[in-house]
């Protein structure tokens, strides 16, 4: 899906998403990413099932108001201790499917909020 932007210059904003990718400022990413209004960072996670507290450690250092976890094509909830470790830093945590996470991040970033999107990009499966 392509998103239409009404953003400030220089912000990292999702411009599209689909099976196996997200686009940020029209640059396609086929790996998991962590996005702030200032930066895009490749996120070295092997998938939803393998998520652990260590995968979120550096996010706390960013001191976001809110962390949005995009879990792929469907909304999936990680173990509660994982969410608690993020929430313990004082950040709000929202878990959404990747499409909703991209759209919500764009709105919050355009409002000037200190938001981080941690997006799991799932590989397309061929049948």
PDB file of N, CA and C in Angstrom, residues 27-118:
ATOM      1  N   UNK A  27      12.196   4.945   0.002  1.00  0.00           N
ATOM      2  CA  UNK A  27      13.307   3.993  -0.050  1.00  0.00           C
ATOM      3  C   UNK A  27      12.788   2.673   0.513  1.00  0.00           C
ATOM      4  N   UNK A  28      12.900   1.620  -0.280  1.00  0.00           N
ATOM      5  CA  UNK A  28      12.366   0.306   0.097  1.00  0.00           C
ATOM      6  C   UNK A  28      13.334  -0.400   1.050  1.00  0.00           C
ATOM      7  N   UNK A  29      12.770  -0.956   2.143  1.00  0.00           N
ATOM      8  CA  UNK A  29      13.530  -1.732   3.131  1.00  0.00           C
ATOM      9  C   UNK A  29      12.897  -3.115   3.215  1.00  0.00           C
ATOM     10  N   UNK A  30      13.709  -4.146   3.034  1.00  0.00           N
ATOM     11  CA  UNK A  30      13.228  -5.523   3.087  1.00  0.00           C
ATOM     12  C   UNK A  30      13.739  -6.250   4.314  1.00  0.00           C
ATOM     13  N   UNK A  31      14.230  -5.488   5.283  1.00  0.00           N
ATOM     14  CA  UNK A  31      14.669  -6.034   6.568  1.00  0.00           C
ATOM     15  C   UNK A  31      13.902  -5.314   7.671  1.00  0.00           C
ATOM     16  N   UNK A  32      13.943  -5.871   8.845  1.00  0.00           N
ATOM     17  CA  UNK A  32      13.302  -5.225   9.997  1.00  0.00           C
ATOM     18  C   UNK A  32      14.015  -3.898  10.262  1.00  0.00           C
ATOM     19  N   UNK A  33      13.240  -2.901  10.673  1.00  0.00           N
ATOM     20  CA  UNK A  33      13.803  -1.568  10.897  1.00  0.00           C
ATOM     21  C   UNK A  33      13.242  -0.956  12.171  1.00  0.00           C
ATOM     22  N   UNK A  34      14.031  -0.038  12.726  1.00  0.00           N
ATOM     23  CA  UNK A  34      13.575   0.829  13.806  1.00  0.00           C
ATOM     24  C   UNK A  34      13.651   2.246  13.251  1.00  0.00           C
ATOM     25  N   UNK A  35      12.527   2.952  13.342  1.00  0.00           N
ATOM     26  CA  UNK A  35      12.411   4.263  12.713  1.00  0.00           C
ATOM     27  C   UNK A  35      12.061   5.307  13.767  1.00  0.00           C
ATOM     28  N   UNK A  36      12.802   6.413  13.748  1.00  0.00           N
ATOM     29  CA  UNK A  36      12.457   7.611  14.510  1.00  0.00           C
ATOM     30  C   UNK A  36      12.281   8.721  13.490  1.00  0.00           C
ATOM     31  N   UNK A  37      11.730   9.855  13.879  1.00  0.00           N
ATOM     32  CA  UNK A  37      11.615  10.943  12.906  1.00  0.00           C
ATOM     33  C   UNK A  37      12.968  11.373  12.320  1.00  0.00           C
ATOM     34  N   UNK A  38      14.068  11.080  13.027  1.00  0.00           N
ATOM     35  CA  UNK A  38      15.393  11.491  12.570  1.00  0.00           C
ATOM     36  C   UNK A  38      16.182  10.395  11.850  1.00  0.00           C
ATOM     37  N   UNK A  39      15.928   9.109  12.141  1.00  0.00           N
ATOM     38  CA  UNK A  39      16.779   8.034  11.646  1.00  0.00           C
ATOM     39  C   UNK A  39      16.011   6.768  11.296  1.00  0.00           C
ATOM     40  N   UNK A  40      16.631   5.994  10.419  1.00  0.00           N
ATOM     41  CA  UNK A  40      16.181   4.636  10.108  1.00  0.00           C
ATOM     42  C   UNK A  40      17.370   3.732  10.405  1.00  0.00           C
ATOM     43  N   UNK A  41      17.134   2.696  11.224  1.00  0.00           N
ATOM     44  CA  UNK A  41      18.191   1.768  11.601  1.00  0.00           C
ATOM     45  C   UNK A  41      17.741   0.354  11.289  1.00  0.00           C
ATOM     46  N   UNK A  42      18.612  -0.424  10.652  1.00  0.00           N
ATOM     47  CA  UNK A  42      18.293  -1.830  10.434  1.00  0.00           C
ATOM     48  C   UNK A  42      18.233  -2.507  11.802  1.00  0.00           C
ATOM     49  N   UNK A  43      17.243  -3.368  11.989  1.00  0.00           N
ATOM     50  CA  UNK A  43      17.002  -4.042  13.266  1.00  0.00           C
ATOM     51  C   UNK A  43      17.285  -5.521  13.068  1.00  0.00           C
ATOM     52  N   UNK A  44      18.354  -5.984  13.677  1.00  0.00           N
ATOM     53  CA  UNK A  44      18.811  -7.366  13.487  1.00  0.00           C
ATOM     54  C   UNK A  44      18.031  -8.326  14.374  1.00  0.00           C
ATOM     55  N   UNK A  45      16.807  -8.600  13.983  1.00  0.00           N
ATOM     56  CA  UNK A  45      16.000  -9.609  14.684  1.00  0.00           C
ATOM     57  C   UNK A  45      15.653 -10.693  13.674  1.00  0.00           C
ATOM     58  N   UNK A  46      15.517 -11.912  14.163  1.00  0.00           N
ATOM     59  CA  UNK A  46      15.244 -13.008  13.236  1.00  0.00           C
ATOM     60  C   UNK A  46      13.755 -13.301  13.076  1.00  0.00           C
ATOM     61  N   UNK A  47      12.907 -12.585  13.777  1.00  0.00           N
ATOM     62  CA  UNK A  47      11.475 -12.763  13.613  1.00  0.00           C
ATOM     63  C   UNK A  47      10.727 -12.642  14.915  1.00  0.00           C
ATOM     64  N   UNK A  48       9.420 -12.647  14.805  1.00  0.00           N
ATOM     65  CA  UNK A  48       8.554 -12.440  15.961  1.00  0.00           C
ATOM     66  C   UNK A  48       8.799 -13.458  17.062  1.00  0.00           C
ATOM     67  N   UNK A  49       8.849 -14.722  16.703  1.00  0.00           N
ATOM     68  CA  UNK A  49       8.980 -15.787  17.704  1.00  0.00           C
ATOM     69  C   UNK A  49      10.285 -15.702  18.493  1.00  0.00           C
ATOM     70  N   UNK A  50      11.308 -15.101  17.906  1.00  0.00           N
ATOM     71  CA  UNK A  50      12.625 -15.039  18.545  1.00  0.00           C
ATOM     72  C   UNK A  50      12.858 -13.749  19.328  1.00  0.00           C
ATOM     73  N   UNK A  51      11.872 -12.839  19.372  1.00  0.00           N
ATOM     74  CA  UNK A  51      12.065 -11.568  20.072  1.00  0.00           C
ATOM     75  C   UNK A  51      12.418 -11.785  21.542  1.00  0.00           C
ATOM     76  N   UNK A  52      13.389 -11.013  22.007  1.00  0.00           N
ATOM     77  CA  UNK A  52      13.772 -11.047  23.410  1.00  0.00           C
ATOM     78  C   UNK A  52      14.039  -9.643  23.913  1.00  0.00           C
ATOM     79  N   UNK A  53      14.194  -9.489  25.211  1.00  0.00           N
ATOM     80  CA  UNK A  53      14.414  -8.173  25.816  1.00  0.00           C
ATOM     81  C   UNK A  53      15.624  -7.475  25.208  1.00  0.00           C
ATOM     82  N   UNK A  54      16.663  -8.221  24.874  1.00  0.00           N
ATOM     83  CA  UNK A  54      17.872  -7.624  24.307  1.00  0.00           C
ATOM     84  C   UNK A  54      17.587  -6.935  22.968  1.00  0.00           C
ATOM     85  N   UNK A  55      16.580  -7.395  22.250  1.00  0.00           N
ATOM     86  CA  UNK A  55      16.231  -6.788  20.966  1.00  0.00           C
ATOM     87  C   UNK A  55      15.663  -5.382  21.127  1.00  0.00           C
ATOM     88  N   UNK A  56      15.225  -5.045  22.317  1.00  0.00           N
ATOM     89  CA  UNK A  56      14.627  -3.739  22.577  1.00  0.00           C
ATOM     90  C   UNK A  56      15.513  -2.829  23.414  1.00  0.00           C
ATOM     91  N   UNK A  57      16.677  -3.319  23.850  1.00  0.00           N
ATOM     92  CA  UNK A  57      17.538  -2.550  24.743  1.00  0.00           C
ATOM     93  C   UNK A  57      17.892  -1.171  24.225  1.00  0.00           C
ATOM     94  N   UNK A  58      18.278  -1.087  22.961  1.00  0.00           N
ATOM     95  CA  UNK A  58      18.703   0.208  22.424  1.00  0.00           C
ATOM     96  C   UNK A  58      17.529   1.156  22.215  1.00  0.00           C
ATOM     97  N   UNK A  59      16.320   0.637  22.115  1.00  0.00           N
ATOM     98  CA  UNK A  59      15.158   1.506  21.941  1.00  0.00           C
ATOM     99  C   UNK A  59      14.950   2.365  23.179  1.00  0.00           C
ATOM    100  N   UNK A  60      15.150   1.784  24.355  1.00  0.00           N
ATOM    101  CA  UNK A  60      15.009   2.547  25.599  1.00  0.00           C
ATOM    102  C   UNK A  60      15.980   3.723  25.629  1.00  0.00           C
ATOM    103  N   UNK A  61      17.159   3.545  25.041  1.00  0.00           N
ATOM    104  CA  UNK A  61      18.151   4.622  25.012  1.00  0.00           C
ATOM    105  C   UNK A  61      17.690   5.819  24.187  1.00  0.00           C
ATOM    106  N   UNK A  62      16.752   5.604  23.287  1.00  0.00           N
ATOM    107  CA  UNK A  62      16.213   6.684  22.458  1.00  0.00           C
ATOM    108  C   UNK A  62      15.232   7.562  23.237  1.00  0.00           C
ATOM    109  N   UNK A  63      14.781   7.085  24.396  1.00  0.00           N
ATOM    110  CA  UNK A  63      13.855   7.803  25.275  1.00  0.00           C
ATOM    111  C   UNK A  63      12.586   8.285  24.560  1.00  0.00           C
ATOM    112  N   UNK A  64      11.887   7.355  23.897  1.00  0.00           N
ATOM    113  CA  UNK A  64      10.667   7.769  23.197  1.00  0.00           C
ATOM    114  C   UNK A  64       9.487   7.949  24.155  1.00  0.00           C
ATOM    115  N   UNK A  65       8.518   8.746  23.739  1.00  0.00           N
ATOM    116  CA  UNK A  65       7.242   8.830  24.450  1.00  0.00           C
ATOM    117  C   UNK A  65       6.460   7.548  24.227  1.00  0.00           C
ATOM    118  N   UNK A  66       6.532   7.063  22.980  1.00  0.00           N
ATOM    119  CA  UNK A  66       5.753   5.892  22.610  1.00  0.00           C
ATOM    120  C   UNK A  66       6.560   5.024  21.643  1.00  0.00           C
ATOM    121  N   UNK A  67       6.441   3.721  21.843  1.00  0.00           N
ATOM    122  CA  UNK A  67       7.036   2.730  20.947  1.00  0.00           C
ATOM    123  C   UNK A  67       5.896   1.985  20.273  1.00  0.00           C
ATOM    124  N   UNK A  68       5.957   1.915  18.956  1.00  0.00           N
ATOM    125  CA  UNK A  68       4.963   1.174  18.191  1.00  0.00           C
ATOM    126  C   UNK A  68       5.667  -0.049  17.619  1.00  0.00           C
ATOM    127  N   UNK A  69       5.177  -1.218  17.973  1.00  0.00           N
ATOM    128  CA  UNK A  69       5.728  -2.464  17.457  1.00  0.00           C
ATOM    129  C   UNK A  69       4.817  -2.963  16.349  1.00  0.00           C
ATOM    130  N   UNK A  70       5.354  -3.002  15.126  1.00  0.00           N
ATOM    131  CA  UNK A  70       4.620  -3.538  13.987  1.00  0.00           C
ATOM    132  C   UNK A  70       4.977  -5.006  13.828  1.00  0.00           C
ATOM    133  N   UNK A  71       3.992  -5.884  13.970  1.00  0.00           N
ATOM    134  CA  UNK A  71       4.251  -7.329  14.066  1.00  0.00           C
ATOM    135  C   UNK A  71       4.016  -8.100  12.777  1.00  0.00           C
ATOM    136  N   UNK A  72       3.993  -7.422  11.639  1.00  0.00           N
ATOM    137  CA  UNK A  72       3.791  -8.110  10.368  1.00  0.00           C
ATOM    138  C   UNK A  72       2.368  -7.957   9.871  1.00  0.00           C
ATOM    139  N   UNK A  73       1.932  -8.918   9.078  1.00  0.00           N
ATOM    140  CA  UNK A  73       0.618  -8.848   8.439  1.00  0.00           C
ATOM    141  C   UNK A  73      -0.530  -8.901   9.439  1.00  0.00           C
ATOM    142  N   UNK A  74      -0.294  -9.509  10.600  1.00  0.00           N
ATOM    143  CA  UNK A  74      -1.336  -9.591  11.634  1.00  0.00           C
ATOM    144  C   UNK A  74      -0.795  -9.071  12.956  1.00  0.00           C
ATOM    145  N   UNK A  75      -1.697  -8.616  13.788  1.00  0.00           N
ATOM    146  CA  UNK A  75      -1.323  -8.168  15.125  1.00  0.00           C
ATOM    147  C   UNK A  75      -1.058  -9.395  15.989  1.00  0.00           C
ATOM    148  N   UNK A  76       0.144  -9.462  16.550  1.00  0.00           N
ATOM    149  CA  UNK A  76       0.519 -10.555  17.447  1.00  0.00           C
ATOM    150  C   UNK A  76       1.134  -9.941  18.690  1.00  0.00           C
ATOM    151  N   UNK A  77       0.798 -10.487  19.843  1.00  0.00           N
ATOM    152  CA  UNK A  77       1.288  -9.929  21.087  1.00  0.00           C
ATOM    153  C   UNK A  77       2.482 -10.722  21.603  1.00  0.00           C
ATOM    154  N   UNK A  78       3.608 -10.036  21.862  1.00  0.00           N
ATOM    155  CA  UNK A  78       4.771 -10.722  22.419  1.00  0.00           C
ATOM    156  C   UNK A  78       4.520 -11.064  23.885  1.00  0.00           C
ATOM    157  N   UNK A  79       5.407 -11.868  24.484  1.00  0.00           N
ATOM    158  CA  UNK A  79       5.240 -12.200  25.900  1.00  0.00           C
ATOM    159  C   UNK A  79       5.149 -10.931  26.764  1.00  0.00           C
ATOM    160  N   UNK A  80       4.321 -10.954  27.806  1.00  0.00           N
ATOM    161  CA  UNK A  80       4.118  -9.760  28.642  1.00  0.00           C
ATOM    162  C   UNK A  80       5.414  -9.193  29.226  1.00  0.00           C
ATOM    163  N   UNK A  81       6.382 -10.047  29.571  1.00  0.00           N
ATOM    164  CA  UNK A  81       7.624  -9.530  30.151  1.00  0.00           C
ATOM    165  C   UNK A  81       8.392  -8.659  29.161  1.00  0.00           C
ATOM    166  N   UNK A  82       8.229  -8.923  27.895  1.00  0.00           N
ATOM    167  CA  UNK A  82       8.876  -8.114  26.875  1.00  0.00           C
ATOM    168  C   UNK A  82       8.268  -6.724  26.832  1.00  0.00           C
ATOM    169  N   UNK A  83       6.966  -6.653  26.856  1.00  0.00           N
ATOM    170  CA  UNK A  83       6.272  -5.362  26.846  1.00  0.00           C
ATOM    171  C   UNK A  83       6.552  -4.613  28.142  1.00  0.00           C
ATOM    172  N   UNK A  84       6.568  -5.323  29.255  1.00  0.00           N
ATOM    173  CA  UNK A  84       6.860  -4.677  30.549  1.00  0.00           C
ATOM    174  C   UNK A  84       8.248  -4.062  30.566  1.00  0.00           C
ATOM    175  N   UNK A  85       9.233  -4.735  29.955  1.00  0.00           N
ATOM    176  CA  UNK A  85      10.591  -4.189  29.955  1.00  0.00           C
ATOM    177  C   UNK A  85      10.641  -2.873  29.192  1.00  0.00           C
ATOM    178  N   UNK A  86       9.873  -2.745  28.129  1.00  0.00           N
ATOM    179  CA  UNK A  86       9.801  -1.479  27.399  1.00  0.00           C
ATOM    180  C   UNK A  86       9.028  -0.431  28.188  1.00  0.00           C
ATOM    181  N   UNK A  87       7.903  -0.818  28.743  1.00  0.00           N
ATOM    182  CA  UNK A  87       7.061   0.117  29.496  1.00  0.00           C
ATOM    183  C   UNK A  87       7.778   0.622  30.747  1.00  0.00           C
ATOM    184  N   UNK A  88       8.674  -0.189  31.312  1.00  0.00           N
ATOM    185  CA  UNK A  88       9.407   0.211  32.521  1.00  0.00           C
ATOM    186  C   UNK A  88      10.305   1.416  32.269  1.00  0.00           C
ATOM    187  N   UNK A  89      10.615   1.684  31.018  1.00  0.00           N
ATOM    188  CA  UNK A  89      11.450   2.850  30.695  1.00  0.00           C
ATOM    189  C   UNK A  89      10.628   4.136  30.683  1.00  0.00           C
ATOM    190  N   UNK A  90       9.323   4.023  30.871  1.00  0.00           N
ATOM    191  CA  UNK A  90       8.455   5.193  30.863  1.00  0.00           C
ATOM    192  C   UNK A  90       7.803   5.439  29.516  1.00  0.00           C
ATOM    193  N   UNK A  91       8.075   4.593  28.545  1.00  0.00           N
ATOM    194  CA  UNK A  91       7.487   4.740  27.212  1.00  0.00           C
ATOM    195  C   UNK A  91       6.156   4.020  27.147  1.00  0.00           C
ATOM    196  N   UNK A  92       5.218   4.601  26.426  1.00  0.00           N
ATOM    197  CA  UNK A  92       3.999   3.879  26.108  1.00  0.00           C
ATOM    198  C   UNK A  92       4.321   2.860  25.033  1.00  0.00           C
ATOM    199  N   UNK A  93       3.635   1.753  25.031  1.00  0.00           N
ATOM    200  CA  UNK A  93       3.887   0.699  24.048  1.00  0.00           C
ATOM    201  C   UNK A  93       2.571   0.325  23.381  1.00  0.00           C
ATOM    202  N   UNK A  94       2.580   0.345  22.050  1.00  0.00           N
ATOM    203  CA  UNK A  94       1.422  -0.069  21.267  1.00  0.00           C
ATOM    204  C   UNK A  94       1.862  -1.167  20.316  1.00  0.00           C
ATOM    205  N   UNK A  95       1.055  -2.192  20.194  1.00  0.00           N
ATOM    206  CA  UNK A  95       1.361  -3.322  19.324  1.00  0.00           C
ATOM    207  C   UNK A  95       0.287  -3.382  18.257  1.00  0.00           C
ATOM    208  N   UNK A  96       0.722  -3.403  16.990  1.00  0.00           N
ATOM    209  CA  UNK A  96      -0.207  -3.334  15.864  1.00  0.00           C
ATOM    210  C   UNK A  96       0.326  -4.174  14.715  1.00  0.00           C
ATOM    211  N   UNK A  97      -0.536  -4.472  13.752  1.00  0.00           N
ATOM    212  CA  UNK A  97      -0.008  -5.043  12.520  1.00  0.00           C
ATOM    213  C   UNK A  97       0.826  -3.952  11.848  1.00  0.00           C
ATOM    214  N   UNK A  98       1.681  -4.342  10.923  1.00  0.00           N
ATOM    215  CA  UNK A  98       2.630  -3.395  10.346  1.00  0.00           C
ATOM    216  C   UNK A  98       1.946  -2.229   9.633  1.00  0.00           C
ATOM    217  N   UNK A  99       0.877  -2.469   8.908  1.00  0.00           N
ATOM    218  CA  UNK A  99       0.183  -1.377   8.226  1.00  0.00           C
ATOM    219  C   UNK A  99      -0.317  -0.320   9.198  1.00  0.00           C
ATOM    220  N   UNK A 100      -0.976  -0.756  10.248  1.00  0.00           N
ATOM    221  CA  UNK A 100      -1.477   0.184  11.262  1.00  0.00           C
ATOM    222  C   UNK A 100      -0.322   0.896  11.957  1.00  0.00           C
ATOM    223  N   UNK A 101       0.771   0.174  12.199  1.00  0.00           N
ATOM    224  CA  UNK A 101       1.936   0.774  12.855  1.00  0.00           C
ATOM    225  C   UNK A 101       2.530   1.891  11.990  1.00  0.00           C
ATOM    226  N   UNK A 102       2.637   1.653  10.689  1.00  0.00           N
ATOM    227  CA  UNK A 102       3.169   2.674   9.778  1.00  0.00           C
ATOM    228  C   UNK A 102       2.280   3.914   9.763  1.00  0.00           C
ATOM    229  N   UNK A 103       0.987   3.708   9.640  1.00  0.00           N
ATOM    230  CA  UNK A 103       0.054   4.844   9.591  1.00  0.00           C
ATOM    231  C   UNK A 103       0.058   5.630  10.908  1.00  0.00           C
ATOM    232  N   UNK A 104       0.042   4.914  12.026  1.00  0.00           N
ATOM    233  CA  UNK A 104       0.025   5.575  13.337  1.00  0.00           C
ATOM    234  C   UNK A 104       1.316   6.338  13.584  1.00  0.00           C
ATOM    235  N   UNK A 105       2.446   5.720  13.250  1.00  0.00           N
ATOM    236  CA  UNK A 105       3.737   6.398  13.385  1.00  0.00           C
ATOM    237  C   UNK A 105       3.720   7.709  12.598  1.00  0.00           C
ATOM    238  N   UNK A 106       3.261   7.683  11.346  1.00  0.00           N
ATOM    239  CA  UNK A 106       3.251   8.893  10.520  1.00  0.00           C
ATOM    240  C   UNK A 106       2.457  10.016  11.177  1.00  0.00           C
ATOM    241  N   UNK A 107       1.311   9.674  11.747  1.00  0.00           N
ATOM    242  CA  UNK A 107       0.484  10.691  12.412  1.00  0.00           C
ATOM    243  C   UNK A 107       1.225  11.273  13.610  1.00  0.00           C
ATOM    244  N   UNK A 108       1.770  10.398  14.455  1.00  0.00           N
ATOM    245  CA  UNK A 108       2.456  10.873  15.661  1.00  0.00           C
ATOM    246  C   UNK A 108       3.712  11.673  15.316  1.00  0.00           C
ATOM    247  N   UNK A 109       4.470  11.227  14.326  1.00  0.00           N
ATOM    248  CA  UNK A 109       5.675  11.957  13.922  1.00  0.00           C
ATOM    249  C   UNK A 109       5.307  13.329  13.376  1.00  0.00           C
ATOM    250  N   UNK A 110       4.221  13.404  12.595  1.00  0.00           N
ATOM    251  CA  UNK A 110       3.808  14.691  12.030  1.00  0.00           C
ATOM    252  C   UNK A 110       3.330  15.657  13.102  1.00  0.00           C
ATOM    253  N   UNK A 111       2.904  15.123  14.254  1.00  0.00           N
ATOM    254  CA  UNK A 111       2.502  15.959  15.390  1.00  0.00           C
ATOM    255  C   UNK A 111       3.694  16.392  16.238  1.00  0.00           C
ATOM    256  N   UNK A 112       4.897  15.925  15.867  1.00  0.00           N
ATOM    257  CA  UNK A 112       6.092  16.291  16.628  1.00  0.00           C
ATOM    258  C   UNK A 112       6.321  15.429  17.858  1.00  0.00           C
ATOM    259  N   UNK A 113       5.636  14.303  17.942  1.00  0.00           N
ATOM    260  CA  UNK A 113       5.793  13.411  19.091  1.00  0.00           C
ATOM    261  C   UNK A 113       7.116  12.666  18.998  1.00  0.00           C
ATOM    262  N   UNK A 114       7.641  12.263  20.136  1.00  0.00           N
ATOM    263  CA  UNK A 114       8.880  11.485  20.194  1.00  0.00           C
ATOM    264  C   UNK A 114       8.497  10.012  20.109  1.00  0.00           C
ATOM    265  N   UNK A 115       8.418   9.506  18.874  1.00  0.00           N
ATOM    266  CA  UNK A 115       7.889   8.177  18.599  1.00  0.00           C
ATOM    267  C   UNK A 115       8.968   7.314  17.958  1.00  0.00           C
ATOM    268  N   UNK A 116       8.916   6.021  18.259  1.00  0.00           N
ATOM    269  CA  UNK A 116       9.792   5.021  17.645  1.00  0.00           C
ATOM    270  C   UNK A 116       8.901   3.919  17.100  1.00  0.00           C
ATOM    271  N   UNK A 117       9.143   3.532  15.847  1.00  0.00           N
ATOM    272  CA  UNK A 117       8.447   2.390  15.259  1.00  0.00           C
ATOM    273  C   UNK A 117       9.456   1.264  15.085  1.00  0.00           C
ATOM    274  N   UNK A 118       9.186   0.130  15.703  1.00  0.00           N
ATOM    275  CA  UNK A 118       9.994  -1.081  15.538  1.00  0.00           C
ATOM    276  C   UNK A 118       9.171  -2.009  14.647  1.00  0.00           C
TER     277      UNK A 118
END
